[in-house]
XYZ file of C-alpha atoms in Angstrom:
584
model
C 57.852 117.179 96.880
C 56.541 115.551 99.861
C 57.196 117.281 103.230
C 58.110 115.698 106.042
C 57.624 115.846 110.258
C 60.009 114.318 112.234
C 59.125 113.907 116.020
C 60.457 112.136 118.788
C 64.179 112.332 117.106
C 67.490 113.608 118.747
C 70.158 113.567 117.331
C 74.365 112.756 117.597
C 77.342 113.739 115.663
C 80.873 113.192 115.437
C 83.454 114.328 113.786
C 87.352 115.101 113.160
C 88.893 118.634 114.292
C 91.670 118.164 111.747
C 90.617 116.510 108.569
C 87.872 115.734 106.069
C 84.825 118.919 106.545
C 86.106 119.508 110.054
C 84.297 123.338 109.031
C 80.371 123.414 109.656
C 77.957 126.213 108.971
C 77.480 128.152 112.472
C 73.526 127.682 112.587
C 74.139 124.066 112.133
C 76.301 123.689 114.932
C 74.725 126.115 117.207
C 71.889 123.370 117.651
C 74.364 121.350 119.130
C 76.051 121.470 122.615
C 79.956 121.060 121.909
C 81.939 118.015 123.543
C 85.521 117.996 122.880
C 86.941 114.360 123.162
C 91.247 114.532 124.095
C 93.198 111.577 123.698
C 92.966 109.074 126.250
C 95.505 109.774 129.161
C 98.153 106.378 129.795
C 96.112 105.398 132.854
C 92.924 105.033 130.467
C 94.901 103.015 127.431
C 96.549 100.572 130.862
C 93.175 99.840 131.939
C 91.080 99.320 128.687
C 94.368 97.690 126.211
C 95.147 95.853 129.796
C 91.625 93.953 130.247
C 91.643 92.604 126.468
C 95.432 91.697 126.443
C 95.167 90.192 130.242
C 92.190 88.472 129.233
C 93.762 87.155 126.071
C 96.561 85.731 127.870
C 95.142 83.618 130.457
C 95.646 80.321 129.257
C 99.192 80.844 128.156
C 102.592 80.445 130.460
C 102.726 81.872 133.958
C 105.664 83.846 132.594
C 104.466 85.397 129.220
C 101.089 86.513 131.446
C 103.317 88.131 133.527
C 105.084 89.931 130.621
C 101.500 91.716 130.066
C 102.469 94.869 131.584
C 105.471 95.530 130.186
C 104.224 95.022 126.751
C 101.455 97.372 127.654
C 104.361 99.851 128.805
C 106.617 99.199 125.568
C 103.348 99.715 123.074
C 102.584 103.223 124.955
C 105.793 104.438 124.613
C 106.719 103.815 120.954
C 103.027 105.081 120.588
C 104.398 107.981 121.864
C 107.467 108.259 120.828
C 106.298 107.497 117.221
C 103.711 110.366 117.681
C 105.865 113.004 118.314
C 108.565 112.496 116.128
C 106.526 112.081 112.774
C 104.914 114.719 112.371
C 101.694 115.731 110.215
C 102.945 117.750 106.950
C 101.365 119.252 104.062
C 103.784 115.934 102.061
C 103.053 113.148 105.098
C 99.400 113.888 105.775
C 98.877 110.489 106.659
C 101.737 110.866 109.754
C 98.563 110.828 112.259
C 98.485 108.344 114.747
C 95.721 107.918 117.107
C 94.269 105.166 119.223
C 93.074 103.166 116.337
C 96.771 102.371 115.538
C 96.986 101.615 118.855
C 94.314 99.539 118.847
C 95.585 97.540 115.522
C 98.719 97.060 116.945
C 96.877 94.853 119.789
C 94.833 93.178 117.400
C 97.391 91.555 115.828
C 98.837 90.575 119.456
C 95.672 89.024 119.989
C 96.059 86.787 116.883
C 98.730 84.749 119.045
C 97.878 81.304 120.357
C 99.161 79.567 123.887
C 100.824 76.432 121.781
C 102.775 78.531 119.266
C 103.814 81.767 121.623
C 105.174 80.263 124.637
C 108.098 82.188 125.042
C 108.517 85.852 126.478
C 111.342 86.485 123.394
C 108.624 85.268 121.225
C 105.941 87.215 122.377
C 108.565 90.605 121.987
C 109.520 90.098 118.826
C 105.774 89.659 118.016
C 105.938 93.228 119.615
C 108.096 94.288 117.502
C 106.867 92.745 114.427
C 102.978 94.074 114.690
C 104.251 97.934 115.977
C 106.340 97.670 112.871
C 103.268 96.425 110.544
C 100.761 99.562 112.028
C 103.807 102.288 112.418
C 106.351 102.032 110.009
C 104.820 100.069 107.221
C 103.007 103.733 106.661
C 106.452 105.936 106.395
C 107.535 107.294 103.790
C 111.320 107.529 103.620
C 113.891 105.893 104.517
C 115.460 108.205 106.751
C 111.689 108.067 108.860
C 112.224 104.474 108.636
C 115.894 104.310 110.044
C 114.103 106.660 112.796
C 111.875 104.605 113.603
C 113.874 101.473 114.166
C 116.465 103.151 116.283
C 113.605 104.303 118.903
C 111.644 100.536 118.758
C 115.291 98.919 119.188
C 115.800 100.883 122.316
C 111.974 100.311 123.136
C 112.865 96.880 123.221
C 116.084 96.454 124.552
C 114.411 98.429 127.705
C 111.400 96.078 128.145
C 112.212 92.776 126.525
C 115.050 90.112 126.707
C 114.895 90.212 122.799
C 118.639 89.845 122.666
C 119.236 89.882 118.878
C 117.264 92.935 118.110
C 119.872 94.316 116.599
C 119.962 91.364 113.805
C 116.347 92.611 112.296
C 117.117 95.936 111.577
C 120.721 95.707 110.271
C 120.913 97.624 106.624
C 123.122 94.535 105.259
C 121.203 91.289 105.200
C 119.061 91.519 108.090
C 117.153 88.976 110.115
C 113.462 87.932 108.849
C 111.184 89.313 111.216
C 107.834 88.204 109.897
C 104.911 86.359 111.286
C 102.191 85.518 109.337
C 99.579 82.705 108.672
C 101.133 80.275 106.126
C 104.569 80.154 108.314
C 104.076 76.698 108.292
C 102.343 75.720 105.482
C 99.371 76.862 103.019
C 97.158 74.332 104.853
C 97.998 75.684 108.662
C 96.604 79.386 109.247
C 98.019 79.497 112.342
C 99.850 82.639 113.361
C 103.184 82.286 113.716
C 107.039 83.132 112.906
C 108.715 82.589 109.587
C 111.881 81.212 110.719
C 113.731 81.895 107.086
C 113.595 83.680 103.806
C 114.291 80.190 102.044
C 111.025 78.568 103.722
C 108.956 81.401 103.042
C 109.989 81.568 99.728
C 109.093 77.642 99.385
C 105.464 78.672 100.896
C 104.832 81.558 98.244
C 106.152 79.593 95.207
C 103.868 76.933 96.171
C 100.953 79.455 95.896
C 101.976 81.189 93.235
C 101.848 78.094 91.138
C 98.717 77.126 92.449
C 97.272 80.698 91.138
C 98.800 80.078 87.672
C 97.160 76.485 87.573
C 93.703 78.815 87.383
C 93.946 82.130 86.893
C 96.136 84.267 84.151
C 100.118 83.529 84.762
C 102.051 85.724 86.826
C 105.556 85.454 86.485
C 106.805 87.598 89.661
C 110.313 87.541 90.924
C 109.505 87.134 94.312
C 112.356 88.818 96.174
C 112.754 89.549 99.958
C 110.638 92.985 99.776
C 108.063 90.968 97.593
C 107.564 88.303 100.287
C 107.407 90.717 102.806
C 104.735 93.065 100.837
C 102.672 89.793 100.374
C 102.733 88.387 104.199
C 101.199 92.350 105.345
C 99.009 92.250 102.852
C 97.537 88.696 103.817
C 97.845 89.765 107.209
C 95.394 92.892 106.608
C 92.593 91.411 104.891
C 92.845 88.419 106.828
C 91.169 90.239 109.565
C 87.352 91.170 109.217
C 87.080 94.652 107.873
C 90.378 94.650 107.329
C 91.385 96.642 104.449
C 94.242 97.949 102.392
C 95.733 101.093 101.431
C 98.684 100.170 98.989
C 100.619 103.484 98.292
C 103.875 103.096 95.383
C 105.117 104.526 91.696
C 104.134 102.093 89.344
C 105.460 99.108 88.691
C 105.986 97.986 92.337
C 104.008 95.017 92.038
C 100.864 96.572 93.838
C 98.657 94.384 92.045
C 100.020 91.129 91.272
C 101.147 90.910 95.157
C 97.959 91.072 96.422
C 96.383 89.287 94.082
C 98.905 86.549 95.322
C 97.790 87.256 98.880
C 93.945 87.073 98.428
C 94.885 83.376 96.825
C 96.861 82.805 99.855
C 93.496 83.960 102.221
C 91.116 81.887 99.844
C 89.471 85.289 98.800
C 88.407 85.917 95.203
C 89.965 88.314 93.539
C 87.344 91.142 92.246
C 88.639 94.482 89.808
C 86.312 96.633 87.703
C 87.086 96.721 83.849
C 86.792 100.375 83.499
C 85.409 100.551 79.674
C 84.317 104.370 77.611
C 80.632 103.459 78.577
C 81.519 102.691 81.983
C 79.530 104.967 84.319
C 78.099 105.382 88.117
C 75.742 102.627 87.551
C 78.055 100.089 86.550
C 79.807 101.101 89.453
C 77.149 100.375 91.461
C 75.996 97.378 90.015
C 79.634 95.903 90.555
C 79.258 96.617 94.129
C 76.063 95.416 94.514
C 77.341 92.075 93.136
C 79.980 92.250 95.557
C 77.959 92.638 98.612
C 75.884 89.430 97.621
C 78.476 87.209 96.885
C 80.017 88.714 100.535
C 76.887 88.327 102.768
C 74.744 86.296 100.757
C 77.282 83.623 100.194
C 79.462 84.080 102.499
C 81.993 84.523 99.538
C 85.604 86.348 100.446
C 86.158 88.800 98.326
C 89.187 90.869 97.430
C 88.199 94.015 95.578
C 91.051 95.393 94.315
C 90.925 98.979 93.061
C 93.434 101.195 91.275
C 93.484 105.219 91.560
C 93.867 104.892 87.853
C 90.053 103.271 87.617
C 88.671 106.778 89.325
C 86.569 107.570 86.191
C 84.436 109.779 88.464
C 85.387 111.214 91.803
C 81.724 110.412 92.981
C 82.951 106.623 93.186
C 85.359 107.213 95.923
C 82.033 108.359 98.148
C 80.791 104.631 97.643
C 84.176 103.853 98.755
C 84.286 105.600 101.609
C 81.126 104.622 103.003
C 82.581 100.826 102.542
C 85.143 101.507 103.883
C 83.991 103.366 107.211
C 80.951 101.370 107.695
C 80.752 98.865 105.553
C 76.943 100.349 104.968
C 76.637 102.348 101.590
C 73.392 104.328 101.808
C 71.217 103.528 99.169
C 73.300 101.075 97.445
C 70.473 98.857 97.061
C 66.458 99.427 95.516
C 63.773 98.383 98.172
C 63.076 95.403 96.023
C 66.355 94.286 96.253
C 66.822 95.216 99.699
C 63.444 93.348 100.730
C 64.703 90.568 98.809
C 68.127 90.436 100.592
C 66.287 90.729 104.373
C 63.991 87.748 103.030
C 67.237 85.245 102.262
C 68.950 86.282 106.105
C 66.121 85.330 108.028
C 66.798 81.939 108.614
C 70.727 82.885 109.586
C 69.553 85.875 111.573
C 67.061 83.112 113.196
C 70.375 80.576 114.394
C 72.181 83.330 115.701
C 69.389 83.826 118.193
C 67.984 86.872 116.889
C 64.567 88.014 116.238
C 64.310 87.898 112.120
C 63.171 91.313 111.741
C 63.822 93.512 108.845
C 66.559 95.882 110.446
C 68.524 92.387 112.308
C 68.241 90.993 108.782
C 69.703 93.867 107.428
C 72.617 94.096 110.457
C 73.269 90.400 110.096
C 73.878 90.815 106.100
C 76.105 93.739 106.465
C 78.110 92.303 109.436
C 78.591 89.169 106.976
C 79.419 91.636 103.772
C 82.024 93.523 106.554
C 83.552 89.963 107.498
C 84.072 88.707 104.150
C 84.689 91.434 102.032
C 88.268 92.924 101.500
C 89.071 96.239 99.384
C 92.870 96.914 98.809
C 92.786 100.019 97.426
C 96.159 101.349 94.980
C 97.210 104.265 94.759
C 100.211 106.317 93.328
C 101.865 109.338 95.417
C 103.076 110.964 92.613
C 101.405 114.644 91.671
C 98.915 115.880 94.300
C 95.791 113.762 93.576
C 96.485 110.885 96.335
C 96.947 113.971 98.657
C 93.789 115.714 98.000
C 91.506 112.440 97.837
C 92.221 111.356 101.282
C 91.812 114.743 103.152
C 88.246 114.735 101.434
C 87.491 110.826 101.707
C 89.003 110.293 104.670
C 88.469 106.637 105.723
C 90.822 105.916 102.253
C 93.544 106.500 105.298
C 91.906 105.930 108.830
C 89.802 102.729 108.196
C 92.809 101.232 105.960
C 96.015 100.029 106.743
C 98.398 101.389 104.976
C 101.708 99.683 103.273
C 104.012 102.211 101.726
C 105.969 100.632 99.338
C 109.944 102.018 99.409
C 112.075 102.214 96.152
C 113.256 98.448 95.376
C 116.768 98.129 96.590
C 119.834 97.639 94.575
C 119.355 93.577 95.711
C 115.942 93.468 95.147
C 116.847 94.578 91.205
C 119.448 92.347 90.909
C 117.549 90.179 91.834
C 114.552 90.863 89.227
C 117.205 91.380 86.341
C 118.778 88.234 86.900
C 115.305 86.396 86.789
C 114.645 87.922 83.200
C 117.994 87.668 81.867
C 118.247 83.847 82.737
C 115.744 83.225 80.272
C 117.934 84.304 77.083
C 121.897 83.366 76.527
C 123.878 86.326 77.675
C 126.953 83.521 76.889
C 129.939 83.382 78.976
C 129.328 83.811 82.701
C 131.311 86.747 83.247
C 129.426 88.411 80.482
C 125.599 87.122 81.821
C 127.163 88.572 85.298
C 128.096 91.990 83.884
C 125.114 92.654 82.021
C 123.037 91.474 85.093
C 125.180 94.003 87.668
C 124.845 96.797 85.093
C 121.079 96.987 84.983
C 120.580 98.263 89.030
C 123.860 100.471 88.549
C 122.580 102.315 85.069
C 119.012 102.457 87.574
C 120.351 103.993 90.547
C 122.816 106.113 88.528
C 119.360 107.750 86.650
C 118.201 108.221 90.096
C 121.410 109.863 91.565
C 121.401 112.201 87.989
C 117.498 112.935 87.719
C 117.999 114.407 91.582
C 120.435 116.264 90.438
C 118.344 117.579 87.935
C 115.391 118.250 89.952
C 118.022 120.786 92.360
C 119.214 122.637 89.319
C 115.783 122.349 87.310
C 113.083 121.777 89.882
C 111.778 119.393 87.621
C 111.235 115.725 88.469
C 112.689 112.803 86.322
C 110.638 109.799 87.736
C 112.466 106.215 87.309
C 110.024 103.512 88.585
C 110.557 99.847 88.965
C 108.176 99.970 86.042
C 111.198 102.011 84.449
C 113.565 99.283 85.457
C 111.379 96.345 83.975
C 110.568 98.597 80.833
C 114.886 98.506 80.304
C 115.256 94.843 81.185
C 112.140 94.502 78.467
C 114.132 96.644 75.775
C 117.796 95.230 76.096
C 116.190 91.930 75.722
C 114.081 92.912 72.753
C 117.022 94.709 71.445
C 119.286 92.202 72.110
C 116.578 88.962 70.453
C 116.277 91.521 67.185
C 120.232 92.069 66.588
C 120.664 88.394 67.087
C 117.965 87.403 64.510
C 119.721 90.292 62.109
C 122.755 88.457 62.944
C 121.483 84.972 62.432
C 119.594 85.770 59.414
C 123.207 87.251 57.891
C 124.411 84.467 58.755
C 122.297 82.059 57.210
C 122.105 83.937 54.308
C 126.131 84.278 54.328
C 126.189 79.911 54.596
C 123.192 79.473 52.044
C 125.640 81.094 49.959
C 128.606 79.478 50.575
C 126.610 76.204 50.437
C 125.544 76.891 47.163
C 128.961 77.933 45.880
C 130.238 74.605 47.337
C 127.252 72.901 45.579
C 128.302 74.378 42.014
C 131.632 73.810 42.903
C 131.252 70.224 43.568
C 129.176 69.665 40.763
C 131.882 71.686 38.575
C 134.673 69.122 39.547
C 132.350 66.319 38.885
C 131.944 67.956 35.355
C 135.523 68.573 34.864
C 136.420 64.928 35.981
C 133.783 63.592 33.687
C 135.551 65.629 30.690
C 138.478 64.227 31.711
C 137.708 60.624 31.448
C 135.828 61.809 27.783
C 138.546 63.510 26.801
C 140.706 59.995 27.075
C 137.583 58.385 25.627
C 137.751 60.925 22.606
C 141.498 60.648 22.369
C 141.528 56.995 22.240
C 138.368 56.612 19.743
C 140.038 59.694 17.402
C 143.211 56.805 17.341
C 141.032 54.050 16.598
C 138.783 56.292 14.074
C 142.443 57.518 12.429
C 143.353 53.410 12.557
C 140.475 52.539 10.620
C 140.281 55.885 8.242
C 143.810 54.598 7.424
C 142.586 51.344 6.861
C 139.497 52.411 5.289
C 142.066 54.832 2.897
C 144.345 51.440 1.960
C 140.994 49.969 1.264
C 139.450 52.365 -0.678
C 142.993 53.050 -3.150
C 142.433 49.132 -3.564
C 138.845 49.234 -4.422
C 139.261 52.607 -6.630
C 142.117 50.394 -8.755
C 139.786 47.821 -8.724
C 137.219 49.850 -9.735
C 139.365 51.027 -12.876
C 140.383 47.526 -14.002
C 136.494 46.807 -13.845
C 135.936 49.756 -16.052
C 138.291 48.664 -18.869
C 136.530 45.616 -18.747
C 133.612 46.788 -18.451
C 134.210 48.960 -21.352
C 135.559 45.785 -23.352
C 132.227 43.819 -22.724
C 130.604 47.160 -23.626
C 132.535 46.765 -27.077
C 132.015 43.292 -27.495
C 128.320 43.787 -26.492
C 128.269 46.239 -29.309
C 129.854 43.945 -31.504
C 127.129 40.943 -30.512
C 124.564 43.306 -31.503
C 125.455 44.016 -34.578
C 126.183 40.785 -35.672
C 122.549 39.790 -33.877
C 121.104 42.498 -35.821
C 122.708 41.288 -39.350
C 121.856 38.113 -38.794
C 117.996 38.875 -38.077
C 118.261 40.173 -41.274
C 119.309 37.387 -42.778
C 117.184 35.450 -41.049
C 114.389 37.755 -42.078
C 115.569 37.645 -45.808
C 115.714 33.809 -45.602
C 112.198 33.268 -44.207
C 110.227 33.730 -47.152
C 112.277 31.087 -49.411
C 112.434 28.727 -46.701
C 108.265 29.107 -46.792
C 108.526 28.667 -50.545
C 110.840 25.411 -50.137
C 108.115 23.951 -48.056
């Protein structure tokens, strides 16, 4: 242990009355005189929000500049009126709004452009559309949300000549009111309107197949909600430290959407693979790789992190510091550090600064802030998202947050009718029934399971992951009874074709015994013909036969009778021989 002086040091803190370790130890904070900081009164937010919008607007029409008040008037008052009717509760911890909403809703004001925005309507329905983004993208129900748009309709009936107002906030089939930077193309980044679902729709198709050219296919259903989730997200990380809070059950499309949307910015999509050997290190290793490829290379990067990757609660203190500063202490080794000030010098150089180690240093994390993104996921079920962000608080103050609402009953027509179409449901009343049923057997498990949670205080969670999980089933259900059916079937006409095979083979048989059976008939005539003959024949030859025995027996006789007289006369002959030899 090596002790330390420190001289010559004073020091400043800050911190938040109402959240995160807003409790000290009393000898620490008796070293320190006490400032309390109130907010700013309307006079102050005029004057400062005033110089940057007045500024902002000086090279557009005489008559949007002179619109600059009022809009400073209208974002005050739904500021206000926003703050004190959504109140901070132990379920909506995150209903705190302070000037840094304030301050984001101006941002994206400031985004505008004199050729695009050159209309007052235009410029208050850009009102509307970034107070919406900061304020109600962050509610939580619907009835907050319904709130909300009756007091920025009124807001903006009072300021504005917005005339159709109305028409973006209807419940049935309202008006887009989006602006984002693809409205008019992938290749423009302007900031501007969408004027239509259908064009937007064309736009994010477009990208999506350019992301499944290279990267692992998606196959999303993009939906109204979808598009919408996808144009705030872009619009968040467009923006240099902008970053994300995502909060929604799973299955809302957390991930794939903004995967979609860093495509969309050009950003490279970055996510941990959490592994059983996955620890701290590799943690910090991945983040270390992150901030090179950010502010060496001037890489955009997405980081995209899940609450189901927190493997160790110590990683959300990493994310905090990114997210707050953008500076995590001790992320890197001197060596690596040294190395890292080394590479910025020349950049620190052409910005006009003198290339010592700590401008190095402020130049590389000022690059890592502009071009590195984190959209963070998270799930509000049980009490973990709670806890985490009252003690890592910039997971809610330096993020933007987009609450994701239950998908309406469109919205899951919509989905099941993209999944069904790929199979043959058959007739079209019967591929239109089976489509309708899935959102009504989905919202009537949500109308039962809050039934159940009155009676049981127990909750019954249906998620659009619940919804695509029954889509997934029927049609697995549906492919497996078919190929029982099929293979019946076929088994059923291999059958029959075989019976119809014997059979045909039988008749052949049975037609060939008939033409033998003539055959046999007419050769058993013939063969009865010619035994008949061959009987006459034979009686002929057998009487022949006798009258050639009696002969045969008379030669016999007379054969006898030529012997004998042949033998008598060799006797004779025999007798005569020797007097004949005497005569001589």
């Amino acid at each position: 242990i090596v002790l330390k002086e420190i001289v010559n040091c004073q020091y400043t803190a800050c911190m938040n009355p109402t959240a995160g370790s807003f409790i000290i130890n009393p000898r620490l904070q008796r070293l320190f005189m006490t400032l309390a900081m109130d907010f700013p009164g309307q006079d102050s937010l005029m004057k400062i929000y005033g110089t940057f919008l007045q500024g902002h607007l000086k090279k557009f029409k005489e008559d949007v500049q002179d619109m600059s008040t009022k809009i400073l008037q209208a974002a005050l008052a739904l500021h206000d009126k926003v703050s004190s009717t959504f109140r901070k509760t132990a379920i909506n911890f995150h209903y705190e709004f302070t000037v840094r909403h304030l301050a984001n809703v101006f941002q994206g004001l400031l985004m505008s452009t004199p050729e695009l925005f050159n209309s007052t309507t235009k410029w208050g329905k850009l009102w509307l559309h970034e107070s919406e983004r900061v304020y109600a993208d962050r509610l939580v129900t619907l009835t907050d949300l319904e709130a909300y748009s009756k007091a920025a309709v009124a807001i903006a009936k009072k300021y504005f000549s917005v005339s159709d107002v109305d028409d973006y906030y209807k419940k049935k089939d309202p008006k887009p009111l989006i602006f984002c930077h693809f409205a008019r193309g992938l290749a423009d980044k302007s900031y501007d309107e969408v004027e239509d679902y259908a064009s937007l729709y064309k736009t994010l198709m477009e990208a999506l197949n350019e992301y499944n050219e290279t990267n692992a296919v998606m196959d999303l259903v993009l939906f109204e909600d979808a598009m919408k989730h996808v144009c705030r997200i872009s619009r968040i990380v467009s923006n240099p430290s902008g970053h994300a809070l995502l909060v929604g059950v799973g299955g809302s499309g957390k991930q794939s959407l903004s995967r979609l949307a860093a495509h969309i910015c050009g950003y490279t999509t970055i996510t941990i693979v959490i592994s059983g050997s996955y620890s701290m290190n590799n943690f910090k290793e991945d983040i270390q790789k992150m901030y090179k490829r950010a502010g060496l290379k001037g890489e955009g990067i997405l980081f995209l992190f899940t609450d189901s990757q927190i493997v160790d609660e110590r990683m959300l203190v990493y994310i905090n510091d990114l997210l707050s500063s953008g500076e995590i202490p001790d992320l890197f080794p001197q060596e690596d550090k040294d190395e890292i000030v080394n590479a910025m010098r020349s950049e620190t150089k052409s910005l006009g600064l003198i290339d010592t180690a700590e401008n190095c240093w402020s130049v590389f994390i000022q690059k890592v802030k502009t071009n590195l993104h984190m959209v963070f996921t998270a799930s509000p079920v049980g009490e973990n998202f709670r806890i985490r962000s009252q003690r890592f608080l910039a997971t809610v103050t330096s993020t933007v947050i987009d609450w994701f609402q239950p998908w309406p009953e469109s919205s899951l027509f919509s989905v099941a009718k993209k999944f069904l179409d790929e199979i043959d449901l058959g007739e079209d009343y019967l591929r239109n029934a089976v489509v309708e049923f899935m959102p009504y057997s989905f919202a009537l498990v949500n109308k039962v399971s809050k039934k159940f949670f009155e009676v049981e205080r127990r909750y019954n969670y249906t998620t659009p992951k619940t919804f695509l999980e029954l889509i997934k089933l029927y049609k697995n259900v549906l492919l497996r009874k078919r190929k029982q059916t099929q293979d019946n079937i076929d088994r059923l006409e291999n059958g029959l074709n075989k019976l119809h095979k014997v059979q045909g083979e039988v008749d052949l048989l049975v037609e060939a015994a008939k033409v033998m059976a003539v055959e046999v008939e007419q050769k058993v005539a013939s063969a009865n013909v010619f035994a008949e003959q061959v009987g006459i024949e034979k009686e002929k030859v057998n009487a022949e036969n006798a009258a050639a025995q009696v002969e045969a027996e008379k030669c016999a006789e007379i054969a006898k009778e030529v012997s004998e007289k042949q033998a008598s006369c060799e006797r004779d002959l025999a007798a005569a021989e020797p007097l004949v030899a005497q005569a001589e």
